[in-house]
mmCIF file of C-alpha atoms and ligand atoms in Angstrom:
data_model
loop_
_atom_site.group_PDB
_atom_site.id
_atom_site.type_symbol
_atom_site.label_atom_id
_atom_site.label_comp_id
_atom_site.label_asym_id
_atom_site.label_seq_id
_atom_site.Cartn_x
_atom_site.Cartn_y
_atom_site.Cartn_z
ATOM 1 C CA UNK A 1 142.790 57.525 -62.187
ATOM 2 C CA UNK A 2 140.287 58.709 -64.785
ATOM 3 C CA UNK A 3 137.831 56.062 -66.041
ATOM 4 C CA UNK A 4 135.564 56.162 -69.081
ATOM 5 C CA UNK A 5 132.437 56.908 -67.056
ATOM 6 C CA UNK A 6 131.390 58.031 -63.598
ATOM 7 C CA UNK A 7 128.113 58.896 -61.868
ATOM 8 C CA UNK A 8 127.230 62.319 -60.470
ATOM 9 C CA UNK A 9 125.381 62.192 -57.138
ATOM 10 C CA UNK A 10 124.168 65.449 -55.599
ATOM 11 C CA UNK A 11 123.187 66.257 -52.021
ATOM 12 C CA UNK A 12 119.548 66.426 -53.263
ATOM 13 C CA UNK A 13 119.851 62.879 -54.659
ATOM 14 C CA UNK A 14 121.040 61.676 -51.250
ATOM 15 C CA UNK A 15 118.212 63.472 -49.437
ATOM 16 C CA UNK A 16 115.586 61.882 -51.736
ATOM 17 C CA UNK A 17 116.973 58.421 -50.975
ATOM 18 C CA UNK A 18 117.061 59.138 -47.239
ATOM 19 C CA UNK A 19 113.394 60.202 -47.356
ATOM 20 C CA UNK A 20 112.429 56.774 -48.697
ATOM 21 C CA UNK A 21 114.567 55.048 -46.083
ATOM 22 C CA UNK A 22 112.560 56.883 -43.402
ATOM 23 C CA UNK A 23 109.220 56.045 -45.083
ATOM 24 C CA UNK A 24 106.968 52.966 -44.853
ATOM 25 C CA UNK A 25 107.909 51.521 -48.241
ATOM 26 C CA UNK A 26 111.366 50.413 -49.275
ATOM 27 C CA UNK A 27 109.882 48.525 -52.209
ATOM 28 C CA UNK A 28 106.486 48.272 -53.952
ATOM 29 C CA UNK A 29 105.733 51.776 -52.732
ATOM 30 C CA UNK A 30 104.670 55.003 -54.462
ATOM 31 C CA UNK A 31 108.146 56.170 -55.553
ATOM 32 C CA UNK A 32 108.379 53.581 -58.341
ATOM 33 C CA UNK A 33 105.334 54.975 -60.098
ATOM 34 C CA UNK A 34 106.550 58.524 -59.608
ATOM 35 C CA UNK A 35 109.827 57.635 -61.292
ATOM 36 C CA UNK A 36 108.074 55.737 -64.099
ATOM 37 C CA UNK A 37 105.766 58.674 -64.776
ATOM 38 C CA UNK A 38 108.672 61.104 -64.780
ATOM 39 C CA UNK A 39 110.632 59.102 -67.363
ATOM 40 C CA UNK A 40 107.566 58.395 -69.521
ATOM 41 C CA UNK A 41 106.682 62.099 -69.569
ATOM 42 C CA UNK A 42 110.230 63.168 -70.269
ATOM 43 C CA UNK A 43 110.578 60.763 -73.194
ATOM 44 C CA UNK A 44 107.052 61.269 -74.474
ATOM 45 C CA UNK A 45 105.870 57.663 -74.116
ATOM 46 C CA UNK A 46 102.553 56.551 -72.593
ATOM 47 C CA UNK A 47 103.702 53.739 -70.318
ATOM 48 C CA UNK A 48 106.841 52.856 -68.365
ATOM 49 C CA UNK A 49 107.771 49.806 -66.290
ATOM 50 C CA UNK A 50 110.784 50.081 -63.960
ATOM 51 C CA UNK A 51 112.803 46.940 -63.247
ATOM 52 C CA UNK A 52 115.928 45.810 -61.411
ATOM 53 C CA UNK A 53 118.366 46.397 -64.304
ATOM 54 C CA UNK A 54 118.586 46.997 -68.040
ATOM 55 C CA UNK A 55 119.076 43.316 -68.799
ATOM 56 C CA UNK A 56 115.852 42.431 -66.953
ATOM 57 C CA UNK A 57 114.136 45.174 -68.970
ATOM 58 C CA UNK A 58 115.328 43.598 -72.228
ATOM 59 C CA UNK A 59 114.178 40.187 -70.962
ATOM 60 C CA UNK A 60 110.616 41.198 -70.012
ATOM 61 C CA UNK A 61 110.318 43.201 -73.241
ATOM 62 C CA UNK A 62 111.062 40.021 -75.225
ATOM 63 C CA UNK A 63 108.600 38.050 -73.066
ATOM 64 C CA UNK A 64 105.885 40.691 -73.435
ATOM 65 C CA UNK A 65 106.407 40.570 -77.207
ATOM 66 C CA UNK A 66 105.833 36.821 -77.059
ATOM 67 C CA UNK A 67 109.302 35.879 -78.256
ATOM 68 C CA UNK A 68 109.998 32.160 -77.799
ATOM 69 C CA UNK A 69 111.338 28.939 -79.235
ATOM 70 C CA UNK A 70 111.515 28.997 -83.020
ATOM 71 C CA UNK A 71 111.673 32.801 -83.155
ATOM 72 C CA UNK A 72 114.682 34.920 -84.135
ATOM 73 C CA UNK A 73 115.851 38.284 -82.810
ATOM 74 C CA UNK A 74 118.239 40.405 -84.872
ATOM 75 C CA UNK A 75 120.554 42.945 -83.309
ATOM 76 C CA UNK A 76 123.857 44.722 -83.894
ATOM 77 C CA UNK A 77 127.119 42.867 -83.250
ATOM 78 C CA UNK A 78 128.546 46.076 -81.725
ATOM 79 C CA UNK A 79 126.658 46.127 -78.457
ATOM 80 C CA UNK A 80 126.762 44.774 -74.943
ATOM 81 C CA UNK A 81 125.996 41.037 -74.874
ATOM 82 C CA UNK A 82 122.670 41.639 -73.078
ATOM 83 C CA UNK A 83 121.041 42.983 -76.291
ATOM 84 C CA UNK A 84 121.420 39.475 -77.734
ATOM 85 C CA UNK A 85 121.139 37.367 -74.569
ATOM 86 C CA UNK A 86 117.562 38.521 -73.934
ATOM 87 C CA UNK A 87 116.404 36.414 -76.894
ATOM 88 C CA UNK A 88 118.273 33.354 -75.620
ATOM 89 C CA UNK A 89 116.584 33.689 -72.195
ATOM 90 C CA UNK A 90 113.274 33.154 -74.006
ATOM 91 C CA UNK A 91 114.550 30.212 -76.047
ATOM 92 C CA UNK A 92 114.677 32.290 -79.235
ATOM 93 C CA UNK A 93 117.665 32.467 -81.583
ATOM 94 C CA UNK A 94 119.861 35.477 -82.309
ATOM 95 C CA UNK A 95 121.247 36.746 -85.575
ATOM 96 C CA UNK A 96 123.254 39.885 -86.262
ATOM 97 C CA UNK A 97 123.033 42.739 -88.738
ATOM 98 C CA UNK A 98 126.368 44.390 -89.569
ATOM 99 C CA UNK A 99 126.975 48.010 -88.593
ATOM 100 C CA UNK A 100 127.169 51.144 -90.696
ATOM 101 C CA UNK A 101 130.829 52.081 -91.201
ATOM 102 C CA UNK A 102 130.149 55.712 -90.194
ATOM 103 C CA UNK A 103 127.616 55.681 -87.362
ATOM 104 C CA UNK A 104 128.594 52.232 -85.968
ATOM 105 C CA UNK A 105 124.882 51.545 -85.503
ATOM 106 C CA UNK A 106 122.991 48.733 -87.250
ATOM 107 C CA UNK A 107 123.161 49.438 -90.993
ATOM 108 C CA UNK A 108 119.701 49.850 -92.507
ATOM 109 C CA UNK A 109 121.079 48.899 -95.934
ATOM 110 C CA UNK A 110 122.430 45.609 -94.582
ATOM 111 C CA UNK A 111 119.168 45.100 -92.660
ATOM 112 C CA UNK A 112 117.097 45.577 -95.802
ATOM 113 C CA UNK A 113 119.310 43.263 -97.846
ATOM 114 C CA UNK A 114 119.261 40.622 -95.120
ATOM 115 C CA UNK A 115 115.467 40.827 -94.814
ATOM 116 C CA UNK A 116 115.193 40.269 -98.563
ATOM 117 C CA UNK A 117 117.466 37.254 -98.652
ATOM 118 C CA UNK A 118 117.140 35.636 -95.201
ATOM 119 C CA UNK A 119 115.756 32.115 -94.885
ATOM 120 C CA UNK A 120 114.487 32.957 -91.412
ATOM 121 C CA UNK A 121 113.068 36.425 -90.957
ATOM 122 C CA UNK A 122 113.101 37.983 -87.490
ATOM 123 C CA UNK A 123 110.140 38.338 -85.136
ATOM 124 C CA UNK A 124 112.001 41.162 -83.438
ATOM 125 C CA UNK A 125 114.769 43.590 -84.376
ATOM 126 C CA UNK A 126 116.764 45.378 -81.669
ATOM 127 C CA UNK A 127 118.505 48.521 -82.891
ATOM 128 C CA UNK A 128 121.080 49.728 -80.355
ATOM 129 C CA UNK A 129 121.660 53.477 -80.111
ATOM 130 C CA UNK A 130 125.425 53.216 -79.655
ATOM 131 C CA UNK A 131 126.937 56.097 -77.666
ATOM 132 C CA UNK A 132 123.424 57.548 -77.443
ATOM 133 C CA UNK A 133 123.191 58.260 -81.160
ATOM 134 C CA UNK A 134 119.820 57.204 -82.515
ATOM 135 C CA UNK A 135 119.698 54.594 -85.237
ATOM 136 C CA UNK A 136 117.876 55.433 -88.469
ATOM 137 C CA UNK A 137 114.571 54.574 -86.764
ATOM 138 C CA UNK A 138 112.319 55.980 -89.456
ATOM 139 C CA UNK A 139 113.728 53.575 -92.021
ATOM 140 C CA UNK A 140 113.742 50.650 -89.556
ATOM 141 C CA UNK A 141 110.083 51.356 -88.796
ATOM 142 C CA UNK A 142 109.221 51.283 -92.512
ATOM 143 C CA UNK A 143 110.981 47.935 -92.863
ATOM 144 C CA UNK A 144 109.154 46.641 -89.779
ATOM 145 C CA UNK A 145 105.847 47.392 -91.451
ATOM 146 C CA UNK A 146 106.920 45.883 -94.724
ATOM 147 C CA UNK A 147 108.334 42.659 -93.233
ATOM 148 C CA UNK A 148 106.178 42.369 -90.110
ATOM 149 C CA UNK A 149 108.612 42.330 -87.182
ATOM 150 C CA UNK A 150 108.541 44.091 -83.829
ATOM 151 C CA UNK A 151 111.110 46.740 -82.942
ATOM 152 C CA UNK A 152 112.637 47.072 -79.481
ATOM 153 C CA UNK A 153 115.124 49.908 -79.117
ATOM 154 C CA UNK A 154 118.077 49.211 -76.868
ATOM 155 C CA UNK A 155 118.253 52.804 -75.630
ATOM 156 C CA UNK A 156 120.542 52.015 -72.663
ATOM 157 C CA UNK A 157 122.994 54.687 -73.900
ATOM 158 C CA UNK A 158 120.393 57.151 -75.058
ATOM 159 C CA UNK A 159 118.553 58.796 -72.159
ATOM 160 C CA UNK A 160 118.139 62.449 -73.144
ATOM 161 C CA UNK A 161 119.135 61.873 -76.787
ATOM 162 C CA UNK A 162 117.040 63.435 -79.547
ATOM 163 C CA UNK A 163 115.930 62.077 -82.900
ATOM 164 C CA UNK A 164 113.924 64.079 -85.447
ATOM 165 C CA UNK A 165 113.042 66.616 -82.766
ATOM 166 C CA UNK A 166 111.761 64.075 -80.224
ATOM 167 C CA UNK A 167 113.305 62.236 -77.322
ATOM 168 C CA UNK A 168 114.617 58.740 -77.842
ATOM 169 C CA UNK A 169 112.228 56.531 -75.874
ATOM 170 C CA UNK A 170 109.046 58.116 -77.261
ATOM 171 C CA UNK A 171 108.533 54.883 -79.224
ATOM 172 C CA UNK A 172 107.227 56.690 -82.292
ATOM 173 C CA UNK A 173 109.102 54.225 -84.509
ATOM 174 C CA UNK A 174 109.214 51.201 -82.215
ATOM 175 C CA UNK A 175 107.084 48.943 -80.028
ATOM 176 C CA UNK A 176 109.263 49.369 -76.947
ATOM 177 C CA UNK A 177 112.404 51.151 -75.792
ATOM 178 C CA UNK A 178 114.680 49.930 -73.011
ATOM 179 C CA UNK A 179 116.882 51.987 -70.679
ATOM 180 C CA UNK A 180 119.548 51.074 -68.128
ATOM 181 C CA UNK A 181 120.357 53.070 -65.000
ATOM 182 C CA UNK A 182 123.724 51.497 -64.232
ATOM 183 C CA UNK A 183 126.114 54.103 -62.726
ATOM 184 C CA UNK A 184 128.035 54.604 -65.988
ATOM 185 C CA UNK A 185 124.828 55.445 -67.894
ATOM 186 C CA UNK A 186 123.398 58.954 -68.286
ATOM 187 C CA UNK A 187 121.047 58.709 -65.270
ATOM 188 C CA UNK A 188 121.579 56.179 -62.475
ATOM 189 C CA UNK A 189 119.642 54.256 -59.842
ATOM 190 C CA UNK A 190 122.652 52.098 -58.840
ATOM 191 C CA UNK A 191 121.209 49.147 -60.721
ATOM 192 C CA UNK A 192 118.020 49.650 -62.654
ATOM 193 C CA UNK A 193 116.222 49.530 -65.955
ATOM 194 C CA UNK A 194 112.982 50.535 -67.634
ATOM 195 C CA UNK A 195 110.805 49.594 -70.580
ATOM 196 C CA UNK A 196 108.778 52.293 -72.327
ATOM 197 C CA UNK A 197 105.886 51.646 -74.695
ATOM 198 C CA UNK A 198 102.771 53.259 -76.135
ATOM 199 C CA UNK A 199 100.986 49.914 -76.380
ATOM 200 C CA UNK A 200 98.616 49.166 -73.497
ATOM 201 C CA UNK A 201 98.615 45.394 -74.140
ATOM 202 C CA UNK A 202 102.410 45.252 -73.991
ATOM 203 C CA UNK A 203 102.334 47.414 -70.855
ATOM 204 C CA UNK A 204 100.030 44.960 -69.045
ATOM 205 C CA UNK A 205 102.281 42.048 -69.999
ATOM 206 C CA UNK A 206 105.417 43.911 -68.896
ATOM 207 C CA UNK A 207 103.820 44.429 -65.470
ATOM 208 C CA UNK A 208 103.029 40.717 -65.241
ATOM 209 C CA UNK A 209 106.521 39.544 -66.180
ATOM 210 C CA UNK A 210 108.171 42.000 -63.770
ATOM 211 C CA UNK A 211 106.486 40.354 -60.807
ATOM 212 C CA UNK A 212 106.078 36.560 -61.054
ATOM 213 C CA UNK A 213 103.355 36.707 -63.719
ATOM 214 C CA UNK A 214 100.972 37.689 -60.909
ATOM 215 C CA UNK A 215 98.108 40.151 -61.225
ATOM 216 C CA UNK A 216 95.608 41.710 -58.838
ATOM 217 C CA UNK A 217 93.715 43.323 -61.716
ATOM 218 C CA UNK A 218 90.211 41.713 -61.801
ATOM 219 C CA UNK A 219 89.898 42.494 -65.534
ATOM 220 C CA UNK A 220 92.796 40.143 -66.300
ATOM 221 C CA UNK A 221 91.642 37.242 -64.073
ATOM 222 C CA UNK A 222 90.085 34.061 -65.423
ATOM 223 C CA UNK A 223 87.222 34.317 -62.920
ATOM 224 C CA UNK A 224 85.930 36.600 -60.208
ATOM 225 C CA UNK A 225 88.293 37.115 -57.268
ATOM 226 C CA UNK A 226 87.805 34.761 -54.305
ATOM 227 C CA UNK A 227 88.211 37.711 -51.938
ATOM 228 C CA UNK A 228 90.320 40.764 -51.148
ATOM 229 C CA UNK A 229 93.457 38.584 -50.649
ATOM 230 C CA UNK A 230 93.164 37.056 -54.076
ATOM 231 C CA UNK A 231 95.661 37.259 -56.945
ATOM 232 C CA UNK A 232 96.282 35.110 -59.957
ATOM 233 C CA UNK A 233 99.452 33.922 -61.610
ATOM 234 C CA UNK A 234 98.824 34.065 -65.344
ATOM 235 C CA UNK A 235 102.348 33.654 -66.730
ATOM 236 C CA UNK A 236 105.759 32.469 -65.551
ATOM 237 C CA UNK A 237 107.251 35.801 -64.511
ATOM 238 C CA UNK A 238 110.191 36.861 -62.383
ATOM 239 C CA UNK A 239 110.998 39.077 -59.443
ATOM 240 C CA UNK A 240 112.580 41.888 -61.437
ATOM 241 C CA UNK A 241 111.236 44.723 -59.279
ATOM 242 C CA UNK A 242 113.138 47.927 -58.653
ATOM 243 C CA UNK A 243 113.142 49.176 -55.048
ATOM 244 C CA UNK A 244 111.702 52.545 -54.000
ATOM 245 C CA UNK A 245 115.182 53.406 -52.719
ATOM 246 C CA UNK A 246 116.514 53.111 -56.267
ATOM 247 C CA UNK A 247 113.489 54.848 -57.786
ATOM 248 C CA UNK A 248 114.019 57.828 -55.457
ATOM 249 C CA UNK A 249 117.550 58.221 -56.751
ATOM 250 C CA UNK A 250 116.304 57.918 -60.330
ATOM 251 C CA UNK A 251 113.516 60.445 -59.799
ATOM 252 C CA UNK A 252 115.964 62.934 -58.344
ATOM 253 C CA UNK A 253 118.529 62.300 -61.105
ATOM 254 C CA UNK A 254 115.878 62.969 -63.773
ATOM 255 C CA UNK A 255 115.727 66.583 -62.562
ATOM 256 C CA UNK A 256 119.252 66.996 -63.940
ATOM 257 C CA UNK A 257 119.000 64.878 -67.087
ATOM 258 C CA UNK A 258 119.099 67.865 -69.451
ATOM 259 C CA UNK A 259 122.048 69.295 -67.558
ATOM 260 C CA UNK A 260 123.845 65.915 -67.752
ATOM 261 C CA UNK A 261 123.290 65.653 -71.503
ATOM 262 C CA UNK A 262 124.182 69.299 -72.182
ATOM 263 C CA UNK A 263 127.562 68.864 -70.496
ATOM 264 C CA UNK A 264 128.183 65.586 -72.348
ATOM 265 C CA UNK A 265 127.418 67.361 -75.635
ATOM 266 C CA UNK A 266 129.759 70.159 -74.714
ATOM 267 C CA UNK A 267 132.544 67.693 -73.908
ATOM 268 C CA UNK A 268 131.934 65.831 -77.186
ATOM 269 C CA UNK A 269 132.177 69.092 -79.154
ATOM 270 C CA UNK A 270 135.373 69.968 -77.297
ATOM 271 C CA UNK A 271 136.907 66.544 -78.083
ATOM 272 C CA UNK A 272 136.046 67.108 -81.723
ATOM 273 C CA UNK A 273 138.235 70.222 -81.881
ATOM 274 C CA UNK A 274 140.892 69.137 -79.353
ATOM 275 C CA UNK A 275 141.534 65.945 -81.346
ATOM 276 C CA UNK A 276 141.739 67.673 -84.733
ATOM 277 C CA UNK A 277 145.510 67.166 -85.132
ATOM 278 C CA UNK A 278 145.678 63.612 -83.805
ATOM 279 C CA UNK A 279 145.586 60.477 -86.000
ATOM 280 C CA UNK A 280 142.094 59.570 -84.807
ATOM 281 C CA UNK A 281 138.660 59.691 -86.419
ATOM 282 C CA UNK A 282 136.054 61.444 -84.298
ATOM 283 C CA UNK A 283 132.392 60.315 -84.366
ATOM 284 C CA UNK A 284 130.101 60.914 -87.310
ATOM 285 C CA UNK A 285 126.546 61.955 -86.474
ATOM 286 C CA UNK A 286 123.501 60.947 -88.507
ATOM 287 C CA UNK A 287 121.356 63.806 -89.766
ATOM 288 C CA UNK A 288 118.383 64.276 -87.437
ATOM 289 C CA UNK A 289 120.144 62.641 -84.472
ATOM 290 C CA UNK A 290 121.458 64.520 -81.456
ATOM 291 C CA UNK A 291 123.341 62.012 -79.315
ATOM 292 C CA UNK A 292 123.381 61.947 -75.515
ATOM 293 C CA UNK A 293 127.056 60.845 -75.660
ATOM 294 C CA UNK A 294 127.022 57.997 -73.167
ATOM 295 C CA UNK A 295 130.462 57.119 -74.557
ATOM 296 C CA UNK A 296 132.918 58.836 -76.877
ATOM 297 C CA UNK A 297 134.475 56.420 -79.354
ATOM 298 C CA UNK A 298 137.317 57.398 -81.653
ATOM 299 C CA UNK A 299 138.957 55.260 -84.290
ATOM 300 C CA UNK A 300 142.712 55.209 -84.229
ATOM 301 C CA UNK A 301 144.478 55.086 -87.578
ATOM 302 C CA UNK A 302 147.048 52.424 -86.711
ATOM 303 C CA UNK A 303 148.801 52.837 -90.062
ATOM 304 C CA UNK A 304 149.971 56.225 -88.734
ATOM 305 C CA UNK A 305 150.770 54.975 -85.234
ATOM 306 C CA UNK A 306 153.678 52.639 -84.596
ATOM 307 C CA UNK A 307 152.209 51.029 -81.506
ATOM 308 C CA UNK A 308 149.611 48.369 -80.843
ATOM 309 C CA UNK A 309 146.365 49.261 -79.146
ATOM 310 C CA UNK A 310 147.443 47.185 -76.156
ATOM 311 C CA UNK A 311 150.549 49.347 -75.846
ATOM 312 C CA UNK A 312 148.474 52.525 -76.078
ATOM 313 C CA UNK A 313 146.093 51.304 -73.350
ATOM 314 C CA UNK A 314 149.105 50.443 -71.158
ATOM 315 C CA UNK A 315 150.878 53.781 -71.651
ATOM 316 C CA UNK A 316 147.687 55.747 -71.005
ATOM 317 C CA UNK A 317 147.082 53.745 -67.841
ATOM 318 C CA UNK A 318 150.579 54.596 -66.645
ATOM 319 C CA UNK A 319 149.534 58.227 -67.120
ATOM 320 C CA UNK A 320 146.415 57.817 -64.960
ATOM 321 C CA UNK A 321 143.840 57.348 -67.729
ATOM 322 C CA UNK A 322 141.947 54.108 -68.264
ATOM 323 C CA UNK A 323 140.763 53.759 -71.851
ATOM 324 C CA UNK A 324 138.043 51.325 -72.785
ATOM 325 C CA UNK A 325 136.554 49.548 -75.785
ATOM 326 C CA UNK A 326 132.854 49.359 -76.643
ATOM 327 C CA UNK A 327 132.356 46.655 -77.782
ATOM 328 C CA UNK A 328 133.886 43.310 -78.637
ATOM 329 C CA UNK A 329 131.666 42.065 -81.519
ATOM 330 C CA UNK A 330 129.098 39.838 -79.808
ATOM 331 C CA UNK A 331 129.169 37.168 -82.529
ATOM 332 C CA UNK A 332 132.870 36.549 -81.765
ATOM 333 C CA UNK A 333 132.152 35.680 -78.115
ATOM 334 C CA UNK A 334 132.754 31.970 -77.433
ATOM 335 C CA UNK A 335 129.107 31.445 -76.436
ATOM 336 C CA UNK A 336 127.857 32.800 -79.777
ATOM 337 C CA UNK A 337 130.761 31.421 -81.839
ATOM 338 C CA UNK A 338 129.691 27.951 -80.717
ATOM 339 C CA UNK A 339 126.412 28.573 -82.510
ATOM 340 C CA UNK A 340 128.254 28.945 -85.800
ATOM 341 C CA UNK A 341 128.071 32.604 -86.843
ATOM 342 C CA UNK A 342 130.027 33.278 -89.979
ATOM 343 C CA UNK A 343 132.553 35.926 -88.923
ATOM 344 C CA UNK A 344 133.041 37.166 -92.504
ATOM 345 C CA UNK A 345 129.421 38.292 -92.566
ATOM 346 C CA UNK A 346 130.234 41.288 -90.362
ATOM 347 C CA UNK A 347 133.207 43.054 -91.981
ATOM 348 C CA UNK A 348 132.279 46.554 -90.736
ATOM 349 C CA UNK A 349 131.983 45.325 -87.141
ATOM 350 C CA UNK A 350 135.375 43.617 -87.361
ATOM 351 C CA UNK A 351 137.024 46.706 -88.872
ATOM 352 C CA UNK A 352 135.483 48.809 -86.115
ATOM 353 C CA UNK A 353 136.790 46.439 -83.450
ATOM 354 C CA UNK A 354 140.341 46.791 -84.800
ATOM 355 C CA UNK A 355 140.378 50.582 -84.400
ATOM 356 C CA UNK A 356 137.877 51.646 -81.731
ATOM 357 C CA UNK A 357 138.961 53.285 -78.471
ATOM 358 C CA UNK A 358 136.614 54.811 -75.881
ATOM 359 C CA UNK A 359 137.886 58.029 -74.303
ATOM 360 C CA UNK A 360 136.651 59.174 -70.866
ATOM 361 C CA UNK A 361 133.474 61.262 -71.000
ATOM 362 C CA UNK A 362 131.081 61.915 -68.146
ATOM 363 C CA UNK A 363 129.195 64.809 -66.586
ATOM 364 C CA UNK A 364 131.812 65.574 -63.929
ATOM 365 C CA UNK A 365 134.833 65.523 -66.268
ATOM 366 C CA UNK A 366 136.420 68.978 -66.140
ATOM 367 C CA UNK A 367 137.778 70.959 -69.099
ATOM 368 C CA UNK A 368 141.271 70.670 -67.583
ATOM 369 C CA UNK A 369 141.002 66.890 -67.209
ATOM 370 C CA UNK A 370 139.812 66.602 -70.790
ATOM 371 C CA UNK A 371 142.708 68.708 -72.076
ATOM 372 C CA UNK A 372 145.091 66.551 -70.064
ATOM 373 C CA UNK A 373 143.598 63.380 -71.602
ATOM 374 C CA UNK A 374 144.165 64.747 -75.106
ATOM 375 C CA UNK A 375 147.697 65.886 -74.248
ATOM 376 C CA UNK A 376 148.563 62.435 -72.891
ATOM 377 C CA UNK A 377 147.010 60.780 -75.915
ATOM 378 C CA UNK A 378 149.140 62.940 -78.212
ATOM 379 C CA UNK A 379 152.287 61.858 -76.310
ATOM 380 C CA UNK A 380 151.320 58.219 -76.501
ATOM 381 C CA UNK A 381 150.301 58.198 -80.170
ATOM 382 C CA UNK A 382 153.439 60.033 -81.321
HETATM 383 C C1 PLP B 1 124.204 48.802 -69.971
HETATM 384 C C2 PLP B 1 123.653 48.135 -71.159
HETATM 385 C C3 PLP B 1 122.768 47.050 -71.069
HETATM 386 C C4 PLP B 1 122.434 46.342 -69.793
HETATM 387 O O1 PLP B 1 122.064 47.137 -68.772
HETATM 388 P P1 PLP B 1 122.261 46.659 -67.242
HETATM 389 O O2 PLP B 1 121.494 47.665 -66.478
HETATM 390 O O3 PLP B 1 123.738 46.696 -66.974
HETATM 391 O O4 PLP B 1 121.702 45.283 -67.120
HETATM 392 C C5 PLP B 1 122.215 46.571 -72.244
HETATM 393 N N1 PLP B 1 122.528 47.086 -73.433
HETATM 394 C C6 PLP B 1 123.413 48.095 -73.566
HETATM 395 C C7 PLP B 1 123.697 48.639 -74.916
HETATM 396 C C8 PLP B 1 124.003 48.636 -72.429
HETATM 397 O O5 PLP B 1 124.897 49.622 -72.569
#
């Protein structure tokens, strides 16, 4: 069975993990910092804080930004629920900005219009780089300055992606960027996440919230330390630490990040030509963006196909290929529906949801497997 995503673990990755297992520190050791430094350098950001998963990274980023009761976070409806849930964890509200009909990312036109007319303006906006294609960050940054909100990039799909000649995660146009290292993502640590920032104040707060709100830094304490054992709890934080075992895997995986992304780009280009004669719309790429292709989403023209999407999923599965769908519009989830979102406000997201299908794409997918997927899809769509 071929699934939409799959990790690639090398013998070197395994050896790096084994080294940590034989060392003195399984957690809170030196490998975490090594991994953080590696990712920060690769992306071109000053600071990085590794945590237990991408959702925890989104959560501490909201906390570090000071998001709380009475505040609002805006994000895209076409994302994983965690991009919205992180605001709710802090007691803040969520609102959505419809997607662009071509890129499927948050529409900057809709964002601008909503900022102009909204009764409640956001404290934070979370653009999600769907499929690893950067949002129009330059424009979002300009709006952030004009309207005074913080920007946190949900870059969980976008490790290794480029935007205007720089790596996504460099935070040139945002306050923070968040990554996930779940096995389906570009680089994996099993479970894991990271927040990147260029802001030292945010960095210090991210460190606090990762580990119980506790600090051993005398500069941050309310008074001089009682002794060498002393620490202070300054905030209500969590235990969101990543282990050194995970960090070792991440560090080793980062050696191959460019190779991972290059192969994903190659596969995406191949899909583009292989799918040319099928009744599907291949992805559109924003000028200045070079996606990392975490996922490959096509839109099926159901007016030309006499089957339902359910039927297509079923027939592909019978042929050994599991299709997927990223994502169900978050505002239509029962939890968010309860809070009274007006469904008609997001027509592009709803249109997208009617037609979107995720095809398998991952580093280890072979040319032959990809050709077989397209051949099967042709059979099924006929
Ligand atoms: C994977 C993902 C997350 C959450 O990451 P976890 O590591 O699974 O907690 C958040 N947002 C998006 C867009 C994701 O794809």
